[in-house]
JSON list of C-alpha atoms in Angstrom, two decimals:
[
{"chain": "A", "resi": 1, "resn": "MET", "atom": "CA", "xyz": [2.22, -26.54, 3.90]},
{"chain": "A", "resi": 2, "resn": "HIS", "atom": "CA", "xyz": [-1.02, -25.82, 2.30]},
{"chain": "A", "resi": 3, "resn": "SER", "atom": "CA", "xyz": [-3.72, -23.89, 3.63]},
{"chain": "A", "resi": 4, "resn": "GLU", "atom": "CA", "xyz": [-7.34, -23.49, 2.88]},
{"chain": "A", "resi": 5, "resn": "PRO", "atom": "CA", "xyz": [-8.53, -20.04, 1.94]},
{"chain": "A", "resi": 6, "resn": "THR", "atom": "CA", "xyz": [-10.19, -17.95, 4.70]},
{"chain": "A", "resi": 7, "resn": "ALA", "atom": "CA", "xyz": [-12.41, -14.97, 4.40]},
{"chain": "A", "resi": 8, "resn": "GLU", "atom": "CA", "xyz": [-9.41, -12.66, 4.84]},
{"chain": "A", "resi": 9, "resn": "GLN", "atom": "CA", "xyz": [-7.87, -14.34, 1.82]},
{"chain": "A", "resi": 10, "resn": "GLU", "atom": "CA", "xyz": [-11.18, -13.89, -0.31]},
{"chain": "A", "resi": 11, "resn": "PHE", "atom": "CA", "xyz": [-10.96, -10.32, 0.72]},
{"chain": "A", "resi": 12, "resn": "LEU", "atom": "CA", "xyz": [-7.54, -9.98, -1.14]},
{"chain": "A", "resi": 13, "resn": "LYS", "atom": "CA", "xyz": [-9.31, -10.98, -4.27]},
{"chain": "A", "resi": 14, "resn": "LYS", "atom": "CA", "xyz": [-10.68, -7.24, -4.38]},
{"chain": "A", "resi": 15, "resn": "PHE", "atom": "CA", "xyz": [-7.35, -6.12, -5.25]},
{"chain": "A", "resi": 16, "resn": "ILE", "atom": "CA", "xyz": [-7.05, -8.18, -8.60]},
{"chain": "A", "resi": 17, "resn": "GLY", "atom": "CA", "xyz": [-7.39, -6.64, -11.66]},
{"chain": "A", "resi": 18, "resn": "GLU", "atom": "CA", "xyz": [-6.04, -3.61, -13.56]},
{"chain": "A", "resi": 19, "resn": "TRP", "atom": "CA", "xyz": [-6.07, -0.09, -12.01]},
{"chain": "A", "resi": 20, "resn": "ALA", "atom": "CA", "xyz": [-5.35, 3.47, -12.88]},
{"chain": "A", "resi": 21, "resn": "PHE", "atom": "CA", "xyz": [-4.45, 5.95, -9.85]},
{"chain": "A", "resi": 22, "resn": "GLU", "atom": "CA", "xyz": [-4.26, 9.45, -9.07]},
{"chain": "A", "resi": 23, "resn": "SER", "atom": "CA", "xyz": [-2.28, 10.43, -6.24]},
{"chain": "A", "resi": 24, "resn": "GLU", "atom": "CA", "xyz": [-0.83, 13.31, -4.24]},
{"chain": "A", "resi": 25, "resn": "ALA", "atom": "CA", "xyz": [1.67, 13.81, -1.57]},
{"chain": "A", "resi": 26, "resn": "SER", "atom": "CA", "xyz": [3.52, 15.92, 0.78]},
{"chain": "A", "resi": 27, "resn": "MET", "atom": "CA", "xyz": [6.46, 14.76, 2.24]},
{"chain": "A", "resi": 28, "resn": "GLU", "atom": "CA", "xyz": [6.88, 17.26, 4.85]},
{"chain": "A", "resi": 29, "resn": "PRO", "atom": "CA", "xyz": [4.04, 18.94, 7.00]},
{"chain": "A", "resi": 30, "resn": "GLY", "atom": "CA", "xyz": [3.49, 22.16, 5.08]},
{"chain": "A", "resi": 31, "resn": "GLY", "atom": "CA", "xyz": [5.41, 21.34, 2.32]},
{"chain": "A", "resi": 32, "resn": "ASP", "atom": "CA", "xyz": [4.90, 21.33, -1.35]},
{"chain": "A", "resi": 33, "resn": "VAL", "atom": "CA", "xyz": [2.08, 19.03, -2.61]},
{"chain": "A", "resi": 34, "resn": "MET", "atom": "CA", "xyz": [3.50, 16.84, -5.71]},
{"chain": "A", "resi": 35, "resn": "GLN", "atom": "CA", "xyz": [0.93, 14.78, -7.95]},
{"chain": "A", "resi": 36, "resn": "PHE", "atom": "CA", "xyz": [1.48, 11.96, -9.64]},
{"chain": "A", "resi": 37, "resn": "ASN", "atom": "CA", "xyz": [-0.36, 8.97, -11.52]},
{"chain": "A", "resi": 38, "resn": "GLY", "atom": "CA", "xyz": [-0.11, 5.63, -13.07]},
{"chain": "A", "resi": 39, "resn": "THR", "atom": "CA", "xyz": [-1.24, 2.03, -13.33]},
{"chain": "A", "resi": 40, "resn": "GLU", "atom": "CA", "xyz": [-1.20, -1.00, -11.22]},
{"chain": "A", "resi": 41, "resn": "SER", "atom": "CA", "xyz": [-1.60, -4.68, -12.55]},
{"chain": "A", "resi": 42, "resn": "VAL", "atom": "CA", "xyz": [-2.59, -7.13, -9.50]},
{"chain": "A", "resi": 43, "resn": "ARG", "atom": "CA", "xyz": [-2.64, -10.93, -10.03]},
{"chain": "A", "resi": 44, "resn": "PRO", "atom": "CA", "xyz": [-3.44, -13.69, -7.57]},
{"chain": "A", "resi": 45, "resn": "ILE", "atom": "CA", "xyz": [-0.41, -16.25, -6.62]},
{"chain": "A", "resi": 46, "resn": "GLY", "atom": "CA", "xyz": [-2.47, -19.33, -5.64]},
{"chain": "A", "resi": 47, "resn": "ASP", "atom": "CA", "xyz": [-5.52, -18.65, -3.17]},
{"chain": "A", "resi": 48, "resn": "ASN", "atom": "CA", "xyz": [-3.28, -17.16, -0.47]},
{"chain": "A", "resi": 49, "resn": "TRP", "atom": "CA", "xyz": [-1.41, -14.11, -2.12]},
{"chain": "A", "resi": 50, "resn": "VAL", "atom": "CA", "xyz": [-1.88, -11.30, -4.39]},
{"chain": "A", "resi": 51, "resn": "VAL", "atom": "CA", "xyz": [0.95, -9.44, -6.36]},
{"chain": "A", "resi": 52, "resn": "GLY", "atom": "CA", "xyz": [0.82, -6.08, -7.72]},
{"chain": "A", "resi": 53, "resn": "GLU", "atom": "CA", "xyz": [3.04, -4.15, -10.02]},
{"chain": "A", "resi": 54, "resn": "MET", "atom": "CA", "xyz": [2.82, -0.51, -10.55]},
{"chain": "A", "resi": 55, "resn": "HIS", "atom": "CA", "xyz": [4.16, 1.88, -13.06]},
{"chain": "A", "resi": 56, "resn": "GLY", "atom": "CA", "xyz": [4.29, 5.79, -12.69]},
{"chain": "A", "resi": 57, "resn": "LYS", "atom": "CA", "xyz": [5.43, 8.87, -13.71]},
{"chain": "A", "resi": 58, "resn": "MET", "atom": "CA", "xyz": [7.10, 10.78, -10.38]},
{"chain": "A", "resi": 59, "resn": "PRO", "atom": "CA", "xyz": [6.69, 14.45, -9.54]},
{"chain": "A", "resi": 60, "resn": "ASP", "atom": "CA", "xyz": [10.13, 14.96, -11.35]},
{"chain": "A", "resi": 61, "resn": "GLY", "atom": "CA", "xyz": [9.08, 13.48, -14.58]},
{"chain": "A", "resi": 62, "resn": "SER", "atom": "CA", "xyz": [10.94, 10.01, -13.85]},
{"chain": "A", "resi": 63, "resn": "MET", "atom": "CA", "xyz": [9.12, 6.68, -14.23]},
{"chain": "A", "resi": 64, "resn": "ALA", "atom": "CA", "xyz": [9.23, 4.42, -11.48]},
{"chain": "A", "resi": 65, "resn": "THR", "atom": "CA", "xyz": [8.27, 0.76, -11.03]},
{"chain": "A", "resi": 66, "resn": "MET", "atom": "CA", "xyz": [6.83, -0.59, -7.65]},
{"chain": "A", "resi": 67, "resn": "MET", "atom": "CA", "xyz": [6.19, -4.06, -6.55]},
{"chain": "A", "resi": 68, "resn": "ASN", "atom": "CA", "xyz": [3.97, -5.37, -3.55]},
{"chain": "A", "resi": 69, "resn": "SER", "atom": "CA", "xyz": [2.69, -8.62, -2.43]},
{"chain": "A", "resi": 70, "resn": "ILE", "atom": "CA", "xyz": [0.24, -9.05, 0.51]},
{"chain": "A", "resi": 71, "resn": "GLY", "atom": "CA", "xyz": [-1.06, -12.44, 1.66]},
{"chain": "A", "resi": 72, "resn": "PHE", "atom": "CA", "xyz": [-3.22, -13.57, 4.74]},
{"chain": "A", "resi": 73, "resn": "ASN", "atom": "CA", "xyz": [-1.13, -15.73, 7.58]},
{"chain": "A", "resi": 74, "resn": "ALA", "atom": "CA", "xyz": [-3.79, -17.68, 9.22]},
{"chain": "A", "resi": 75, "resn": "THR", "atom": "CA", "xyz": [-1.56, -18.89, 12.08]},
{"chain": "A", "resi": 76, "resn": "ARG", "atom": "CA", "xyz": [-0.91, -15.45, 13.06]},
{"chain": "A", "resi": 77, "resn": "ASN", "atom": "CA", "xyz": [-4.22, -14.09, 12.06]},
{"chain": "A", "resi": 78, "resn": "ARG", "atom": "CA", "xyz": [-2.15, -11.34, 10.40]},
{"chain": "A", "resi": 79, "resn": "PHE", "atom": "CA", "xyz": [-1.79, -9.84, 6.91]},
{"chain": "A", "resi": 80, "resn": "VAL", "atom": "CA", "xyz": [1.81, -9.96, 5.86]},
{"chain": "A", "resi": 81, "resn": "GLY", "atom": "CA", "xyz": [3.35, -8.59, 2.60]},
{"chain": "A", "resi": 82, "resn": "THR", "atom": "CA", "xyz": [6.36, -6.51, 1.12]},
{"chain": "A", "resi": 83, "resn": "PHE", "atom": "CA", "xyz": [6.70, -3.40, -0.89]},
{"chain": "A", "resi": 84, "resn": "PHE", "atom": "CA", "xyz": [9.73, -2.19, -2.68]},
{"chain": "A", "resi": 85, "resn": "GLY", "atom": "CA", "xyz": [10.00, 0.26, -5.61]},
{"chain": "A", "resi": 86, "resn": "SER", "atom": "CA", "xyz": [12.86, 1.78, -7.89]},
{"chain": "A", "resi": 87, "resn": "PRO", "atom": "CA", "xyz": [12.98, 5.01, -6.52]},
{"chain": "A", "resi": 88, "resn": "ASP", "atom": "CA", "xyz": [14.57, 3.92, -3.26]},
{"chain": "A", "resi": 89, "resn": "ASP", "atom": "CA", "xyz": [16.59, 0.68, -1.62]},
{"chain": "A", "resi": 90, "resn": "HIS", "atom": "CA", "xyz": [14.29, -0.33, 1.30]},
{"chain": "A", "resi": 91, "resn": "LEU", "atom": "CA", "xyz": [12.02, -3.48, 1.18]},
{"chain": "A", "resi": 92, "resn": "TRP", "atom": "CA", "xyz": [9.18, -2.60, 3.31]},
{"chain": "A", "resi": 93, "resn": "ILE", "atom": "CA", "xyz": [7.86, -5.70, 5.54]},
{"chain": "A", "resi": 94, "resn": "TYR", "atom": "CA", "xyz": [4.11, -5.63, 6.06]},
{"chain": "A", "resi": 95, "resn": "ASP", "atom": "CA", "xyz": [2.05, -6.63, 9.06]},
{"chain": "A", "resi": 96, "resn": "GLY", "atom": "CA", "xyz": [-1.60, -5.79, 9.09]},
{"chain": "A", "resi": 97, "resn": "SER", "atom": "CA", "xyz": [-5.16, -6.07, 9.79]},
{"chain": "A", "resi": 98, "resn": "LEU", "atom": "CA", "xyz": [-8.41, -5.78, 8.24]},
{"chain": "A", "resi": 99, "resn": "ASP", "atom": "CA", "xyz": [-11.30, -3.52, 9.37]},
{"chain": "A", "resi": 100, "resn": "LYS", "atom": "CA", "xyz": [-14.12, -5.39, 7.77]},
{"chain": "A", "resi": 101, "resn": "ALA", "atom": "CA", "xyz": [-16.69, -3.07, 8.80]},
{"chain": "A", "resi": 102, "resn": "ASN", "atom": "CA", "xyz": [-14.89, -0.29, 6.93]},
{"chain": "A", "resi": 103, "resn": "ASN", "atom": "CA", "xyz": [-13.77, -2.57, 4.13]},
{"chain": "A", "resi": 104, "resn": "GLU", "atom": "CA", "xyz": [-10.24, -1.23, 5.27]},
{"chain": "A", "resi": 105, "resn": "LEU", "atom": "CA", "xyz": [-6.99, -3.01, 5.28]},
{"chain": "A", "resi": 106, "resn": "THR", "atom": "CA", "xyz": [-4.09, -1.40, 7.27]},
{"chain": "A", "resi": 107, "resn": "LEU", "atom": "CA", "xyz": [-0.46, -2.44, 6.78]},
{"chain": "A", "resi": 108, "resn": "GLU", "atom": "CA", "xyz": [2.22, -1.37, 8.99]},
{"chain": "A", "resi": 109, "resn": "ALA", "atom": "CA", "xyz": [5.88, -0.98, 8.46]},
{"chain": "A", "resi": 110, "resn": "GLU", "atom": "CA", "xyz": [9.12, 0.38, 9.56]},
{"chain": "A", "resi": 111, "resn": "GLY", "atom": "CA", "xyz": [11.02, 2.83, 7.09]},
{"chain": "A", "resi": 112, "resn": "PRO", "atom": "CA", "xyz": [13.56, 5.26, 6.54]},
{"chain": "A", "resi": 113, "resn": "SER", "atom": "CA", "xyz": [12.66, 8.69, 7.88]},
{"chain": "A", "resi": 114, "resn": "MET", "atom": "CA", "xyz": [11.58, 11.33, 5.11]},
{"chain": "A", "resi": 115, "resn": "THR", "atom": "CA", "xyz": [13.53, 13.92, 6.76]},
{"chain": "A", "resi": 116, "resn": "VAL", "atom": "CA", "xyz": [16.23, 12.55, 9.16]},
{"chain": "A", "resi": 117, "resn": "PRO", "atom": "CA", "xyz": [18.94, 10.28, 7.49]},
{"chain": "A", "resi": 118, "resn": "GLY", "atom": "CA", "xyz": [19.62, 7.24, 9.26]},
{"chain": "A", "resi": 119, "resn": "LYS", "atom": "CA", "xyz": [16.44, 7.63, 11.22]},
{"chain": "A", "resi": 120, "resn": "PHE", "atom": "CA", "xyz": [13.27, 5.04, 10.97]},
{"chain": "A", "resi": 121, "resn": "CYS", "atom": "CA", "xyz": [9.79, 5.53, 11.33]},
{"chain": "A", "resi": 122, "resn": "SER", "atom": "CA", "xyz": [6.48, 3.95, 11.65]},
{"chain": "A", "resi": 123, "resn": "TYR", "atom": "CA", "xyz": [4.19, 4.08, 8.55]},
{"chain": "A", "resi": 124, "resn": "ARG", "atom": "CA", "xyz": [1.08, 2.66, 8.00]},
{"chain": "A", "resi": 125, "resn": "ASP", "atom": "CA", "xyz": [-0.74, 2.08, 4.39]},
{"chain": "A", "resi": 126, "resn": "ILE", "atom": "CA", "xyz": [-4.49, 2.00, 4.37]},
{"chain": "A", "resi": 127, "resn": "ASN", "atom": "CA", "xyz": [-6.67, 0.71, 1.30]},
{"chain": "A", "resi": 128, "resn": "ARG", "atom": "CA", "xyz": [-10.42, 1.24, 1.80]},
{"chain": "A", "resi": 129, "resn": "PHE", "atom": "CA", "xyz": [-12.56, 0.02, -0.81]},
{"chain": "A", "resi": 130, "resn": "VAL", "atom": "CA", "xyz": [-15.34, 2.24, -1.69]},
{"chain": "A", "resi": 131, "resn": "SER", "atom": "CA", "xyz": [-16.87, -0.38, -4.33]},
{"chain": "A", "resi": 132, "resn": "ASP", "atom": "CA", "xyz": [-15.70, -3.28, -6.44]},
{"chain": "A", "resi": 133, "resn": "ASN", "atom": "CA", "xyz": [-14.42, -0.84, -8.79]},
{"chain": "A", "resi": 134, "resn": "GLU", "atom": "CA", "xyz": [-12.71, 2.08, -6.34]},
{"chain": "A", "resi": 135, "resn": "ARG", "atom": "CA", "xyz": [-10.38, 2.13, -3.79]},
{"chain": "A", "resi": 136, "resn": "GLN", "atom": "CA", "xyz": [-9.07, 5.04, -1.61]},
{"chain": "A", "resi": 137, "resn": "PHE", "atom": "CA", "xyz": [-5.39, 4.70, -0.20]},
{"chain": "A", "resi": 138, "resn": "ARG", "atom": "CA", "xyz": [-3.34, 6.77, 2.22]},
{"chain": "A", "resi": 139, "resn": "SER", "atom": "CA", "xyz": [-0.08, 6.43, 3.75]},
{"chain": "A", "resi": 140, "resn": "GLU", "atom": "CA", "xyz": [0.50, 7.88, 7.02]},
{"chain": "A", "resi": 141, "resn": "VAL", "atom": "CA", "xyz": [3.69, 8.27, 9.02]},
{"chain": "A", "resi": 142, "resn": "ARG", "atom": "CA", "xyz": [4.15, 8.34, 12.84]},
{"chain": "A", "resi": 143, "resn": "GLU", "atom": "CA", "xyz": [5.59, 11.73, 14.17]},
{"chain": "A", "resi": 144, "resn": "ASP", "atom": "CA", "xyz": [7.56, 11.97, 16.98]},
{"chain": "A", "resi": 145, "resn": "ASP", "atom": "CA", "xyz": [4.63, 12.93, 19.28]},
{"chain": "A", "resi": 146, "resn": "GLY", "atom": "CA", "xyz": [3.10, 9.70, 18.55]},
{"chain": "A", "resi": 147, "resn": "THR", "atom": "CA", "xyz": [0.17, 11.27, 16.12]},
{"chain": "A", "resi": 148, "resn": "TRP", "atom": "CA", "xyz": [-0.08, 10.01, 12.48]},
{"chain": "A", "resi": 149, "resn": "ARG", "atom": "CA", "xyz": [0.21, 12.48, 9.48]},
{"chain": "A", "resi": 150, "resn": "THR", "atom": "CA", "xyz": [-1.03, 11.34, 6.16]},
{"chain": "A", "resi": 151, "resn": "PHE", "atom": "CA", "xyz": [1.61, 12.34, 3.43]},
{"chain": "A", "resi": 152, "resn": "MET", "atom": "CA", "xyz": [0.13, 10.41, 0.48]},
{"chain": "A", "resi": 153, "resn": "ARG", "atom": "CA", "xyz": [-3.45, 9.88, -0.67]},
{"chain": "A", "resi": 154, "resn": "ALA", "atom": "CA", "xyz": [-4.58, 8.05, -3.97]},
{"chain": "A", "resi": 155, "resn": "THR", "atom": "CA", "xyz": [-7.62, 6.96, -5.60]},
{"chain": "A", "resi": 156, "resn": "TYR", "atom": "CA", "xyz": [-7.45, 3.70, -7.65]},
{"chain": "A", "resi": 157, "resn": "THR", "atom": "CA", "xyz": [-10.24, 3.07, -10.37]},
{"chain": "A", "resi": 158, "resn": "LYS", "atom": "CA", "xyz": [-10.38, -0.62, -11.81]},
{"chain": "A", "resi": 159, "resn": "GLN", "atom": "CA", "xyz": [-9.95, -0.42, -15.63]},
{"chain": "A", "resi": 160, "resn": "ALA", "atom": "CA", "xyz": [-10.32, -4.31, -15.90]}
]
């Protein structure tokens, strides 16, 4: 089924391009802060989707490749997508929404706990466009008490 582009799909075009990122993460509260950086290449798939491929050096020095897809399902009025990467074996399935006032896309998913084997947790990835050439990213996990804890932050700078 073909659908006409929506304002939300137009928003996704902000992701298109070549990006460099610098990131830091702390997987446990009060844990060591790890830094890593890399590149991301995002391209459109028709008018309805964007697909990104990231390459980066992990804190342990190994290289990682990650892929994501984001689209807008006009029938559900929700952003949808996926994420997977070479460091793990989980396929993240996104469901999200756009805060137009803050230029912020929030994508939620269920995934494995970083601290308890076999347990699944709620996560959310938040992309906020500061300008056409910079976006701030943060990844959060919902703690057992219901609060959200930021465990990763990144700044993306458009290169082309």
